[in-house]
Structure formats: structure tokens, C-alpha cells
Short mmCIF file of C-alpha atoms in Angstrom, two decimals:
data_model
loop_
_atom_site.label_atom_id
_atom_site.label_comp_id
_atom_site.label_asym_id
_atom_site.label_seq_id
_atom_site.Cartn_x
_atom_site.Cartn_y
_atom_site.Cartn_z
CA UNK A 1 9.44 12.71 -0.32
CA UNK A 2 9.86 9.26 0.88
CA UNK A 3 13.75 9.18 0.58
CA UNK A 4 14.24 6.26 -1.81
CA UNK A 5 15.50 7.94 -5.13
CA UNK A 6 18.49 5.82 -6.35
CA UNK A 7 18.50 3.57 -3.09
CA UNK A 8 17.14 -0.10 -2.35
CA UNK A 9 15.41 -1.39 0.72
CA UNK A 10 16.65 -4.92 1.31
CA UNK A 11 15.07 -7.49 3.97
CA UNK A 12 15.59 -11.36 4.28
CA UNK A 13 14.14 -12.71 1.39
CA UNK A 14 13.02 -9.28 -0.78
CA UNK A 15 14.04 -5.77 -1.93
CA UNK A 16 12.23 -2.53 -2.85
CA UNK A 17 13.57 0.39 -4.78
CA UNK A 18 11.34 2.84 -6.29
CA UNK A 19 8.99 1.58 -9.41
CA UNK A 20 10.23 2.08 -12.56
CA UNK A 21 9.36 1.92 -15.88
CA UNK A 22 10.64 -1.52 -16.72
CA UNK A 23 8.63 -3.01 -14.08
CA UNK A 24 5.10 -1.70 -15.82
CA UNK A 25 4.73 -4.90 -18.01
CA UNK A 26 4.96 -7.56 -14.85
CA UNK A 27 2.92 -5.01 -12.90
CA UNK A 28 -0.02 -4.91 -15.56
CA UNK A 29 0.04 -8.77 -15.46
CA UNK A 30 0.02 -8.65 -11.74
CA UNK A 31 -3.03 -6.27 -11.60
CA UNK A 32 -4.84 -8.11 -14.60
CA UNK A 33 -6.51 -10.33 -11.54
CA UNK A 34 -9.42 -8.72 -10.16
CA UNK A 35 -9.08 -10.76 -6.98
CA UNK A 36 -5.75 -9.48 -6.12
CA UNK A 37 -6.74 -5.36 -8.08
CA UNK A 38 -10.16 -5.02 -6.18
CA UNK A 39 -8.75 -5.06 -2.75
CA UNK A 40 -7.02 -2.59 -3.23
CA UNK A 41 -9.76 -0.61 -4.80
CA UNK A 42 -9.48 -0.63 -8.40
CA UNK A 43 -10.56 -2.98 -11.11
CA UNK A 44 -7.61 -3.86 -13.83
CA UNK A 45 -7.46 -1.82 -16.46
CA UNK A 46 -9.57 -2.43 -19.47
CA UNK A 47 -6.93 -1.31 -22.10
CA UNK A 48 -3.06 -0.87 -22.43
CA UNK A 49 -3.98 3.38 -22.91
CA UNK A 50 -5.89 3.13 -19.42
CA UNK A 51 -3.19 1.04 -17.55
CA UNK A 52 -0.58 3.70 -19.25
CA UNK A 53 -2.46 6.51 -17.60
CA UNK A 54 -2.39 4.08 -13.78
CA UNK A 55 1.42 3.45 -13.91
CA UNK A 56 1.98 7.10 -15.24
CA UNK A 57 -0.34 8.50 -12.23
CA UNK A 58 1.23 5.89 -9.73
CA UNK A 59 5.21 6.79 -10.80
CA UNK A 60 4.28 10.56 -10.77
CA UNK A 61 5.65 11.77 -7.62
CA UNK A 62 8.06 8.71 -6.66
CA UNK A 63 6.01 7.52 -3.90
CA UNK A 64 5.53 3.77 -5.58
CA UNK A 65 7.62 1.27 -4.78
CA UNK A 66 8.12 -2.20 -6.25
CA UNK A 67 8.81 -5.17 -4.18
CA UNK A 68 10.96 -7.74 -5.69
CA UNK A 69 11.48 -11.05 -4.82
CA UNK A 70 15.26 -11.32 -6.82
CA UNK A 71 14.40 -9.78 -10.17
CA UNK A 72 10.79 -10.88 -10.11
CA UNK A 73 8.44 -8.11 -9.24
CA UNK A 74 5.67 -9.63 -6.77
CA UNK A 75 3.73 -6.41 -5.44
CA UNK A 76 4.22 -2.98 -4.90
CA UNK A 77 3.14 -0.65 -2.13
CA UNK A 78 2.26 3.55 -2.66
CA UNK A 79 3.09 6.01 -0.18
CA UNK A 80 0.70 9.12 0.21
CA UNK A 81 -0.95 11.67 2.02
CA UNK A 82 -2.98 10.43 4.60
CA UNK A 83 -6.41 11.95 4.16
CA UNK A 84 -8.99 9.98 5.97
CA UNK A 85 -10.68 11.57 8.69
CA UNK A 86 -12.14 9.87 11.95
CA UNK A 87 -11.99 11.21 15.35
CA UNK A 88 -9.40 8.93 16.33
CA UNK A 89 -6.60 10.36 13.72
CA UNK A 90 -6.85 14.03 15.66
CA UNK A 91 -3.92 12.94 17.76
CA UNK A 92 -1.97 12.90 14.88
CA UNK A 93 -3.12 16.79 13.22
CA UNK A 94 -0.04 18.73 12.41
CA UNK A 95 2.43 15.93 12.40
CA UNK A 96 4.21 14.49 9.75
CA UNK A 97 1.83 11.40 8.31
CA UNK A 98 1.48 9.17 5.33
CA UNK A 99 -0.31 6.78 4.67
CA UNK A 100 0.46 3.44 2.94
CA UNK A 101 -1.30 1.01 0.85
CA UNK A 102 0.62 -2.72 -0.63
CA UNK A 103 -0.67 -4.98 -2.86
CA UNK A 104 0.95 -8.62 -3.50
CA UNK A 105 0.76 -11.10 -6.28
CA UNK A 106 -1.97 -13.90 -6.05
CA UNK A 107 0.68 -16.76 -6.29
CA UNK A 108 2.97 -14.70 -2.92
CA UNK A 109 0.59 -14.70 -1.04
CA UNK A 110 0.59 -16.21 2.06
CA UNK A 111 4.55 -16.50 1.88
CA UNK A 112 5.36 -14.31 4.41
CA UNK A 113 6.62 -11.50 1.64
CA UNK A 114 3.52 -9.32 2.45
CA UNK A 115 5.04 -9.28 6.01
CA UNK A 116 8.22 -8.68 5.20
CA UNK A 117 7.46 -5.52 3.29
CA UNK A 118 5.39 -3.85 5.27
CA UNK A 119 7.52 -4.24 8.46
CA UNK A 120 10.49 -3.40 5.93
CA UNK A 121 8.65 -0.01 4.50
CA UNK A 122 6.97 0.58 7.81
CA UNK A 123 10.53 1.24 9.49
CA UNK A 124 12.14 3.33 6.45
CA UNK A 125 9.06 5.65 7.03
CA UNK A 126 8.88 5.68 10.80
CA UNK A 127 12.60 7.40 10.09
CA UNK A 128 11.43 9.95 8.06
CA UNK A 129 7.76 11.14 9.14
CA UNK A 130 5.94 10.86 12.70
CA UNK A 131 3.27 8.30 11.41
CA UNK A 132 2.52 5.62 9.03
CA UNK A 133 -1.51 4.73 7.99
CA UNK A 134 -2.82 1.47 6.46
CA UNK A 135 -6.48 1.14 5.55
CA UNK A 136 -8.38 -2.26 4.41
CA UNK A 137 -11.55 -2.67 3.58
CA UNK A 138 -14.05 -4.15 6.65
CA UNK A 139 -13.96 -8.04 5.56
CA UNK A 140 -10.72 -8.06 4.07
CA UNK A 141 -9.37 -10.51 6.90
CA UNK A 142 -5.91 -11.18 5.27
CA UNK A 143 -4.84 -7.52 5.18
CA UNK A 144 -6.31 -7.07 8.24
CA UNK A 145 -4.20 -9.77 9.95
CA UNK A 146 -1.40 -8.91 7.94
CA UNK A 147 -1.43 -4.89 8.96
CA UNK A 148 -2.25 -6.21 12.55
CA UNK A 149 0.57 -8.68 12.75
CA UNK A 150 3.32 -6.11 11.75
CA UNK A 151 2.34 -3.67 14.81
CA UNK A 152 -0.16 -1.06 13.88
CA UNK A 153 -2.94 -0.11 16.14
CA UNK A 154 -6.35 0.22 14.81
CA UNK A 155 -8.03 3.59 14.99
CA UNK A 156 -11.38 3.33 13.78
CA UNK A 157 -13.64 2.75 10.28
CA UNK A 158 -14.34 5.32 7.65
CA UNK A 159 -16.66 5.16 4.78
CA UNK A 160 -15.15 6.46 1.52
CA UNK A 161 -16.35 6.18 -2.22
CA UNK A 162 -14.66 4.84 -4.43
CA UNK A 163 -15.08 5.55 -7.96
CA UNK A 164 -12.79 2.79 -9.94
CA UNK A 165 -14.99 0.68 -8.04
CA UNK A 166 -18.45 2.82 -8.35
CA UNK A 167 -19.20 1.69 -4.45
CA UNK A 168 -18.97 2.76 -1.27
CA UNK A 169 -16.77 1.02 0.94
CA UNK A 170 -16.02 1.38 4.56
CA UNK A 171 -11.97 0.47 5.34
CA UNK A 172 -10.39 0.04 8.82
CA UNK A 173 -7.97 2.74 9.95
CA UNK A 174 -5.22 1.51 11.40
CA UNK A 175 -1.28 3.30 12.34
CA UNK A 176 1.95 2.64 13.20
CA UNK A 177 3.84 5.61 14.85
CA UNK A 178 7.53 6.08 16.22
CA UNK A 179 5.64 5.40 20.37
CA UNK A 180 4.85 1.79 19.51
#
């Protein structure tokens, strides 16, 4: 779907390939912060069984991909359908669209990697479908800037439920499309 089966996305300072098995240990310890899991709308997981059943749901269609700094996994991002819908998005009915959602490591942050990815994954996706979404939650000012800084357009807010969470939550819309 995304086009990255046995290839590597490289950029100045990180790569990305698909997420792989191998990487599930460093990605349990990166999610085992609630700061840096909650954002992205999830809690860690409570037992090694429940994490099993997140990596094994994540890795199912090879739409997660890990973003290495060298060897040392630092985040990963997961492509999928985009689904949310505002009156803003109808421009974008019947095109190709995914969205996109990234989360980095406590101790990268505010490095620049975050920004490096995203414009990195942003353009491998821009060359295979017509749009690319990112959502953050409303208050989430470092994703916000982040998503802002690398070129997408915001679109609107949407209120969505989310049950890992058991709370309502209402996430800016933003895109990135091949006419910006």
C-alpha cells in the first residue's frame, strides 16, 4: 500500500523502513511513557500479552514505519485510511488519501527528527496518493507546530472518541496535498 516493502527512506540525520519485529522491544520501552503514548491516543500497555496484540495490530498491513536514528529506533509513524469527516475534507472525496499519525521518543524531541520525518514520509506519500492527513489533538501545541512547520494546511476540528483513552477528544485536521 504505501510502497516501502524491502526499501529504506533515508534523510539527513534518520532512516525509516517498515517496522519489524525486532524493533517491538525498543518500541514497548518507547511507548511505556504515558506522556509521549497519550498524545497519540493510547495509554501504554498494561501487559507484555496486550502490547503483543498493539505491535501485532500496528505491523498487520505494513503501513508502520520505524524511524531510526542509526540503529536506534526513536519513533515511528502509521499510515492509514483517512476517515475523519468535516466539511472541509469534501474537496478531497474520491481521491486517493491517507492519513498519517508519528510519534517520537521523549528524549528526541525537540531535535529536529520529528521534522525530518514527517517532511521525509510526507514526500514518499505525496508520490504515491493525492493527499496526506495529520490530526492532533486541540492543545497539543508541539504537534501542532510541528505538522504546521512541515507545510500542511489546516482544515478544520473534529470530535472523535477514543476508547484506549475512554474520552472524547476533539483533534485538528490538517493536509498536505501534491498543489502545495
Amino acid at each position: 500500500m504505501i510502497g516501502l516493502d524491502g526499501k529504506t527512506l533515508a534523510s539527513e540525520h534518520l532512516s525509516m523502513r517498515l517496522l519489524e519485529e525486532g524493533n517491538k522491544k525498543d518500541l514497548r520501552a518507547l511507548l511505556s511513557d504515558e506522556e509521549v503514548a497519550r498524545p497519540a491516543g493510547f495509554l501504554p500497555a498494561a501487559s507484555d500479552a496486550e502490547f503483543d496484540d498493539f505491535f501485532a495490530t500496528l505491523t498487520k498491513y505494513n503501513t508502520a514505519i520505524a524511524v531510526l536514528l542509526g540503529s536506534k529506533l526513536i519513533g515511528y509513524c502509521c499510515v492509514g485510511r483517512f476517515v475523519a469527516e468535516i466539511p472541509e475534507t469534501k474537496e478531497f472525496k474520491g481521491k486517493q488519501n491517507v492519513s498519517l499519525g508519528f510519534v517520537i521518543g521523549k528524549e528526541y524531541q525537540n531535535h529536529g527528527y520529528g521534522t525530518e520525518m514527517l517532511r521525509t514520509v510526507t514526500s514518499h506519500l505525496l508520490g504515491r496518493f493525492d493527499a496526506v492527513f495529520a490530526d492532533c489533538f486541540v492543545g497539543n501545541t508541539a504537534s501542532q507546530k510541528l505538522i504546521e512547520k512541515c507545510g500542511y494546511r489546516y482544515l478544520g476540528n473534529y470530535t472523535m472518541f477514543f476508547d484506549e483513552l475512554s474520552e472524547e477528544k476533539t483533534c485538528r485536521c490538517y493536509v498536505r496535498d501534491n498543489n502545495l
